Short mmCIF file of C-alpha atoms and ligand atoms in Angstrom, two decimals:
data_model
loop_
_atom_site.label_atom_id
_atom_site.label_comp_id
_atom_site.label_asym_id
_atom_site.label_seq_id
_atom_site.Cartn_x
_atom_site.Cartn_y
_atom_site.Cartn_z
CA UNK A 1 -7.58 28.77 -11.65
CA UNK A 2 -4.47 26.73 -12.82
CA UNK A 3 -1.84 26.15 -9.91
CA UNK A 4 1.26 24.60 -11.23
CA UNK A 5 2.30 22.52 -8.25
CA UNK A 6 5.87 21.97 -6.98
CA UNK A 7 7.44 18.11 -6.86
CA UNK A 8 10.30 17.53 -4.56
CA UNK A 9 11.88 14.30 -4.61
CA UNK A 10 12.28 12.63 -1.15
CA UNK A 11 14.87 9.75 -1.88
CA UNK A 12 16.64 8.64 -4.90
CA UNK A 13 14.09 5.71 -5.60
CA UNK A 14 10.75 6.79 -4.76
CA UNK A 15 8.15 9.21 -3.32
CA UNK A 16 7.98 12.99 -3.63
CA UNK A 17 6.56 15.75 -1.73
CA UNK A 18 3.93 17.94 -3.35
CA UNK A 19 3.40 21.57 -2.71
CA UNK A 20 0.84 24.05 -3.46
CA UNK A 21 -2.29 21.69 -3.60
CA UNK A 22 -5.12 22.30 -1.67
CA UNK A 23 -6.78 18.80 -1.06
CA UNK A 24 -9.84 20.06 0.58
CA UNK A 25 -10.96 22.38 -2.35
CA UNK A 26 -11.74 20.85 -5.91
CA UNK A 27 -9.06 20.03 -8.20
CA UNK A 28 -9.09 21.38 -11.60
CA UNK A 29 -8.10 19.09 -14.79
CA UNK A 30 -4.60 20.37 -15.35
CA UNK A 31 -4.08 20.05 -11.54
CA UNK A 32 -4.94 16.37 -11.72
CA UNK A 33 -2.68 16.18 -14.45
CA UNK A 34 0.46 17.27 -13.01
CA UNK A 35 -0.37 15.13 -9.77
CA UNK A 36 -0.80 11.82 -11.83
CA UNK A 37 2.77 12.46 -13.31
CA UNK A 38 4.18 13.04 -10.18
CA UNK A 39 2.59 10.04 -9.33
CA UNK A 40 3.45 8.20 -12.13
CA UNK A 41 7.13 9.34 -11.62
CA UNK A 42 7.08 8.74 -8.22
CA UNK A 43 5.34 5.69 -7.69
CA UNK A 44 4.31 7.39 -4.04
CA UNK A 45 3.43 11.54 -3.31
CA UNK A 46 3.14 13.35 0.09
CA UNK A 47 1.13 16.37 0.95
CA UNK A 48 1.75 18.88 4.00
CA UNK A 49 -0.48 20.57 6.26
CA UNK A 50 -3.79 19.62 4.85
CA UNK A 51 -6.93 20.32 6.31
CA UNK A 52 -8.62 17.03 4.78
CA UNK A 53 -11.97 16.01 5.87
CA UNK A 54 -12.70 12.21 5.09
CA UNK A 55 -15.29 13.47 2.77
CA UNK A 56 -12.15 15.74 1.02
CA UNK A 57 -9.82 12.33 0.86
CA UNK A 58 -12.62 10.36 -1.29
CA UNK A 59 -12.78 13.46 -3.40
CA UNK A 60 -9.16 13.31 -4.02
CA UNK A 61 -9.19 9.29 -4.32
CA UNK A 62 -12.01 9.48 -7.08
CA UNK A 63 -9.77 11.93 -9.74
CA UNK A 64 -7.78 8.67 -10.19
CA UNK A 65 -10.42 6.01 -9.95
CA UNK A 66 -13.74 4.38 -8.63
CA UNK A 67 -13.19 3.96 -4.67
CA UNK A 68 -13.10 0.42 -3.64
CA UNK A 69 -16.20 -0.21 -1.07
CA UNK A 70 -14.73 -2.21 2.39
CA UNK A 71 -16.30 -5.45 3.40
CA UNK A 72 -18.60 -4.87 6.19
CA UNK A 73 -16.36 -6.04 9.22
CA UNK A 74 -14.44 -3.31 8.47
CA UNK A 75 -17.32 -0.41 8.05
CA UNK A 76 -17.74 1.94 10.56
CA UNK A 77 -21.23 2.41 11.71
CA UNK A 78 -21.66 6.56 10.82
CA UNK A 79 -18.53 6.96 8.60
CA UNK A 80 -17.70 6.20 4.49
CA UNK A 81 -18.13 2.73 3.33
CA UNK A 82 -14.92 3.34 1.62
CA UNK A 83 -13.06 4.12 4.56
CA UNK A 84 -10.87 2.04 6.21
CA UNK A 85 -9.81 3.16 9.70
CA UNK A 86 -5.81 2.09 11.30
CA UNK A 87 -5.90 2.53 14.91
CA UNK A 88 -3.18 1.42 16.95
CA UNK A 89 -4.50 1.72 20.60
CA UNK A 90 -1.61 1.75 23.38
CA UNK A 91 -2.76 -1.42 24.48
CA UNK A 92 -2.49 -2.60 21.20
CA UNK A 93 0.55 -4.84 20.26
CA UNK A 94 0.01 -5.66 16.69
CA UNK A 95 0.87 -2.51 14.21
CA UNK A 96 -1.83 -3.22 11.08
CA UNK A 97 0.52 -3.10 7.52
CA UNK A 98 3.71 -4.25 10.09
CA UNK A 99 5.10 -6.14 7.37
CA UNK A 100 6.26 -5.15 4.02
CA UNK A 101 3.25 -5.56 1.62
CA UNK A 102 1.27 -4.17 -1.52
CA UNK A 103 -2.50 -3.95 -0.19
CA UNK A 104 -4.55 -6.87 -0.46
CA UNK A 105 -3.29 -8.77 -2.88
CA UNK A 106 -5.34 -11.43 -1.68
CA UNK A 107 -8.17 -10.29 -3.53
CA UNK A 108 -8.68 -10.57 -7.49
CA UNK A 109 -8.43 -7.40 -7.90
CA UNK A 110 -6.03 -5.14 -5.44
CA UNK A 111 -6.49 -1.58 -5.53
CA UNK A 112 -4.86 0.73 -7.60
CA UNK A 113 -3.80 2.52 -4.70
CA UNK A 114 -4.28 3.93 -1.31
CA UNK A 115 -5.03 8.10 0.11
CA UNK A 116 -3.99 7.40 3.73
CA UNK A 117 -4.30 10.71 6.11
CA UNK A 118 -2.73 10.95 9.61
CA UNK A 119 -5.43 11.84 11.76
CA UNK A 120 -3.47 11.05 15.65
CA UNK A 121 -0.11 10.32 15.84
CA UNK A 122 2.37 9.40 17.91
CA UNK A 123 4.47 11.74 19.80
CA UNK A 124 7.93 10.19 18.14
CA UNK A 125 8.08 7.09 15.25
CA UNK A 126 5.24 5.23 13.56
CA UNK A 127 6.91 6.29 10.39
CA UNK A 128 5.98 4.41 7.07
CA UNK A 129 8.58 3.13 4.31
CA UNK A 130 7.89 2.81 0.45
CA UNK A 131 10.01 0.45 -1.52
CA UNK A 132 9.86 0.66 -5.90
CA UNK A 133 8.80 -2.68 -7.41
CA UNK A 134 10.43 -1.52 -10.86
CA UNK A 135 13.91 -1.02 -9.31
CA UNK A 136 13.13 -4.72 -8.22
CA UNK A 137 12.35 -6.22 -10.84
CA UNK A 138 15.00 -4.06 -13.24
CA UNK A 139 17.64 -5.12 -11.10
CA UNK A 140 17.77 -8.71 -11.28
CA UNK A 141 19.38 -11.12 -13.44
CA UNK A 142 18.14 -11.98 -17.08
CA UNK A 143 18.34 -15.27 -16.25
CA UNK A 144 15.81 -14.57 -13.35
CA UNK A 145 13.55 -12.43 -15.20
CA UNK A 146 13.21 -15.24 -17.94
CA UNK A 147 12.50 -17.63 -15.54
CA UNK A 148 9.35 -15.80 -13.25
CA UNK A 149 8.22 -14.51 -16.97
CA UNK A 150 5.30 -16.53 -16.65
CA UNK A 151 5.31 -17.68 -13.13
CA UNK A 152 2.43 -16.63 -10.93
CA UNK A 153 2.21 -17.10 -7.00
CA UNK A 154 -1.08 -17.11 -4.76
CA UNK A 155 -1.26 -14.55 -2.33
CA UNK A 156 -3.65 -15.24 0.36
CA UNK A 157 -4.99 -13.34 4.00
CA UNK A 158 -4.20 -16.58 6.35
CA UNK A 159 -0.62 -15.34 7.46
CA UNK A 160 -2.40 -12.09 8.60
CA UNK A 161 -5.16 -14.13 10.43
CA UNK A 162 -2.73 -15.82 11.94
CA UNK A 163 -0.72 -13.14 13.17
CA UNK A 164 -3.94 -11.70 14.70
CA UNK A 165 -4.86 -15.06 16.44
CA UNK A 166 -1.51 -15.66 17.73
CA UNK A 167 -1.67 -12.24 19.28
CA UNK A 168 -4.49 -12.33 20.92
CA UNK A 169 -6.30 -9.75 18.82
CA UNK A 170 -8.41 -12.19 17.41
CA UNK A 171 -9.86 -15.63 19.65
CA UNK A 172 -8.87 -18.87 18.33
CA UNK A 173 -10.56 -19.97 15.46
CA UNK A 174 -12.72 -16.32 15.31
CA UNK A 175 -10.51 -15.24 12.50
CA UNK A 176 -10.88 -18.19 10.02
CA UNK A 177 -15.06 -17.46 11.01
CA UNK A 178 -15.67 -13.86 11.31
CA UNK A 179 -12.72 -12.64 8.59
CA UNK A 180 -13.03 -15.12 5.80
CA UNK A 181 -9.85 -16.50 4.24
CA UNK A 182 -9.35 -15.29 0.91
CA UNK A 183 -6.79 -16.34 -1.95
CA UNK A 184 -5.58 -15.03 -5.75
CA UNK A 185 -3.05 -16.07 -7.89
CA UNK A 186 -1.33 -13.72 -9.59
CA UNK A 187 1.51 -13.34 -11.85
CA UNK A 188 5.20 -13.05 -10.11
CA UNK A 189 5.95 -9.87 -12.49
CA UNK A 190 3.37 -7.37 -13.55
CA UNK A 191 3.16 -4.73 -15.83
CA UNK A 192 1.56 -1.41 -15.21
CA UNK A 193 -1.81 -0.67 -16.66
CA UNK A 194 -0.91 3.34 -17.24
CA UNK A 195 3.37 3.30 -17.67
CA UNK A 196 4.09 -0.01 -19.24
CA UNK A 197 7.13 -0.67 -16.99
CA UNK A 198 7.22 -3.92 -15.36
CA UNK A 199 7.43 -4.60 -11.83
CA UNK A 200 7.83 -7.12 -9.29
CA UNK A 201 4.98 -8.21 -7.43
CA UNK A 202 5.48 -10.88 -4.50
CA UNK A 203 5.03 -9.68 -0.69
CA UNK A 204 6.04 -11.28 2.11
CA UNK A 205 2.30 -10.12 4.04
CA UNK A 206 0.11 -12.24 1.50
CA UNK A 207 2.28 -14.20 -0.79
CA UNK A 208 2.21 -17.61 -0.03
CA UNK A 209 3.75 -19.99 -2.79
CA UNK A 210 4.45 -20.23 -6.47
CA UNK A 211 0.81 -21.70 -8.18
CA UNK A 212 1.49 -25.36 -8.50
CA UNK A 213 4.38 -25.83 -6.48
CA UNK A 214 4.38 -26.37 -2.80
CA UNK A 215 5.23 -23.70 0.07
CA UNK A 216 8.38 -25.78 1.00
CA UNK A 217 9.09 -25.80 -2.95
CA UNK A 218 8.14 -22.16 -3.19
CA UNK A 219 9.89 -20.47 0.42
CA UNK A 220 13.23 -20.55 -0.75
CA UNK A 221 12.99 -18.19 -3.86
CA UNK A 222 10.18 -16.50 -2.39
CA UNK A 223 12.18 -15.44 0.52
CA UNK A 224 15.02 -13.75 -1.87
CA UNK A 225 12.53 -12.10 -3.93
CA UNK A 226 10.80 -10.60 -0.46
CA UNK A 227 14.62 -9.35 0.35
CA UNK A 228 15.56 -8.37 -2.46
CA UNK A 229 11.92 -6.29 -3.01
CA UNK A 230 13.08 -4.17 0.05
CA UNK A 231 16.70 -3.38 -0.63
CA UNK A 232 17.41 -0.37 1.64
CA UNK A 233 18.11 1.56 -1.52
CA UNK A 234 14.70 1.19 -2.84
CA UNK A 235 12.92 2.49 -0.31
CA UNK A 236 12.53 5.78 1.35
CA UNK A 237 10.73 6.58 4.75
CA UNK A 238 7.82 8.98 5.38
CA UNK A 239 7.88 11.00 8.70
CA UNK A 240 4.08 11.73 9.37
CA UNK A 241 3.13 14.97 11.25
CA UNK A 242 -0.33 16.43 11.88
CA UNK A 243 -2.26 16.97 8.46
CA UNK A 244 -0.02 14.78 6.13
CA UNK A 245 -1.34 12.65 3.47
CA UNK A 246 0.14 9.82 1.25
CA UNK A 247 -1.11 8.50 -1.83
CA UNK A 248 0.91 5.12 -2.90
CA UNK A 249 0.50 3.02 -6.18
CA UNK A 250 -0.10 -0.39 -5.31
CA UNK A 251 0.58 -1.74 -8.95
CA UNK A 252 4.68 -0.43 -8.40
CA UNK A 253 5.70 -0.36 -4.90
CA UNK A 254 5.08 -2.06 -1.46
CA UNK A 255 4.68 -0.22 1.83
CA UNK A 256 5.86 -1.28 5.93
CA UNK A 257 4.53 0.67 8.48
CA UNK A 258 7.01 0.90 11.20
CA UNK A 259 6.53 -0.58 14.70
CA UNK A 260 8.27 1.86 16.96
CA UNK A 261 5.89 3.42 19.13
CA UNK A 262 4.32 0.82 22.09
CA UNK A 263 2.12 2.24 24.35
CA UNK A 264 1.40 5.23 22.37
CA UNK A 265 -2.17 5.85 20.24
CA UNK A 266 -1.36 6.15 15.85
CA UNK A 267 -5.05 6.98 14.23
CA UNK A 268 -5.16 6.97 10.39
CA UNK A 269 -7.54 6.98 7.97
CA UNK A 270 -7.53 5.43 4.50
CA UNK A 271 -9.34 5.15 1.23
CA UNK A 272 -8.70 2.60 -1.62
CA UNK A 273 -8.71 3.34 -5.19
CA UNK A 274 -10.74 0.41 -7.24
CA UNK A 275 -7.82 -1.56 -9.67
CA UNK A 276 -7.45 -3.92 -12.34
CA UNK A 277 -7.02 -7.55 -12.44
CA UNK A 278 -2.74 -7.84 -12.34
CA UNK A 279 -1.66 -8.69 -15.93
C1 LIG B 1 -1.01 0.28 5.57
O1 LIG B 1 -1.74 0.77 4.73
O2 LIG B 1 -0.52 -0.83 5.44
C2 LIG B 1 -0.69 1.06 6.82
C3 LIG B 1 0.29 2.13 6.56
C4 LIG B 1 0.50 2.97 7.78
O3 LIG B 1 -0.33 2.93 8.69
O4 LIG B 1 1.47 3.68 7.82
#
């Protein structure tokens, strides 16, 4: 049977709350339909109260695309290939996705998007915030847009190695070995596969530098473009409670997942959505 689902806005920029979807059942066409417009509208949607086995969440994932298989150091023994798992232990200090990003845009080809479920949270915060990449790009100058037109930048995974060395998560030097470090260039302003509409696409997690310019070159634009990317009023926040899900295009907007819980356990679980070289 058809359900005609019901799309509530959450903000003025991005992300939407859908209703009357059952994610742990089958989906039929028409269903599908009105969720990729949503999420085509919306660049990212939120469901309520699911009762969405990991098994359920690839289900969901694969009405929009192939899943994206993780590389083995981050494969559970016993659970989906495809699934990555974010747990923030108490002890932990480092909150994975703590900075604003797009997801792995250090590989040639960056998912489409991500199906992340809440699976333990936090008894207060560990919220996540959504930022459109159109409104970014839209709202800057001609003169800027004619000058990235053809400007690309290479995104990289050392700042995150880094960050995980520095704090302890990783030893010294284990990173670089056990996590190799992995770079793509890709252009400064991209334009969606499926809508057309262009958007910005530097983050401040994995892009590095312009291609053929230097980081000290590079840092100064680079750091507007991160700032203006994240404008308050192209964002809105999610507030995660027990049986949310969020599914985010990572062609049109970057995500931050909010560092406001220490000494408390956050336990989510994600799948990736196989995407397209950036054009
Ligand atoms: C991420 O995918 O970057 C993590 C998002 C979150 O845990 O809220």
């Amino acid at each position: 049977m058809t359900s005609s689902i019901v799309v509530k806005p959450l903000a003025g920029s991005l992300g939407a709350e859908i209703f009357g979807v059952n994610l742990s059942t089958e989906l039929d066409p028409a269903t599908v339909a009105q969720i990729r417009r949503a999420y085509h509208e919306h660049l990212v949607i939120f469901f309520r109260d699911q009762d969405a086995s990991d098994n359920d969440l690839a289900r969901f994932a694969r009405y929009f695309g192939e899943l994206a298989i993780l590389p083995p150091h981050r494969q559970h023994p016993g659970s989906l290939p495809e699934l990555l798992i974010i747990d923030k232990k108490p002890e932990d200090s480092l909150v994975f996705g703590w900075e604003w990003h797009s997801d792995t845009t250090h590989l040639e080809i960056p998912p489409l998007g991500s199906v992340l479920a809440a699976r333990l949270l936090p008894a207060v915060g560990g919220d996540t915030m959504f930022a459109n990449q159109y409104m970014a790009y839209d709202t800057l100058s001609d003169g800027m847009k004619a000058m990235l037109k053809d400007v690309r930048a290479v995104h990289s995974n050392g700042h995150i190695l880094a960050s995980l060395e520095a704090d302890d998560v990783l030893a010294p030097g284990q990173g670089y070995n056990s996590h190799t470090t992995l770079s793509a260039v890709h252009p400064v302003i991209r334009t969606h596969p499926d809508t057309g509409k262009k958007a910005l696409f530097v983050n401040s997690l994995h892009t590095e530098r312009f291609d053929n310019m230097t980081v000290a070159e590079s840092t100064p634009l680079l750091r507007f473009l991160f700032e203006h990317a994240t404008r308050p009023e192209f964002t809105c926040r999610f507030r995660w409670y027990p049986g949310s899900i969020a599914f985010w295009d990572n062609r049109c907007c970057q995500h931050l997942a909010l560092d406001d819980y220490p000494g408390q356990r956050r336990l989510m679980h994600r799948v990736q959505i196989r995407g397209t070289r950036p054009e």
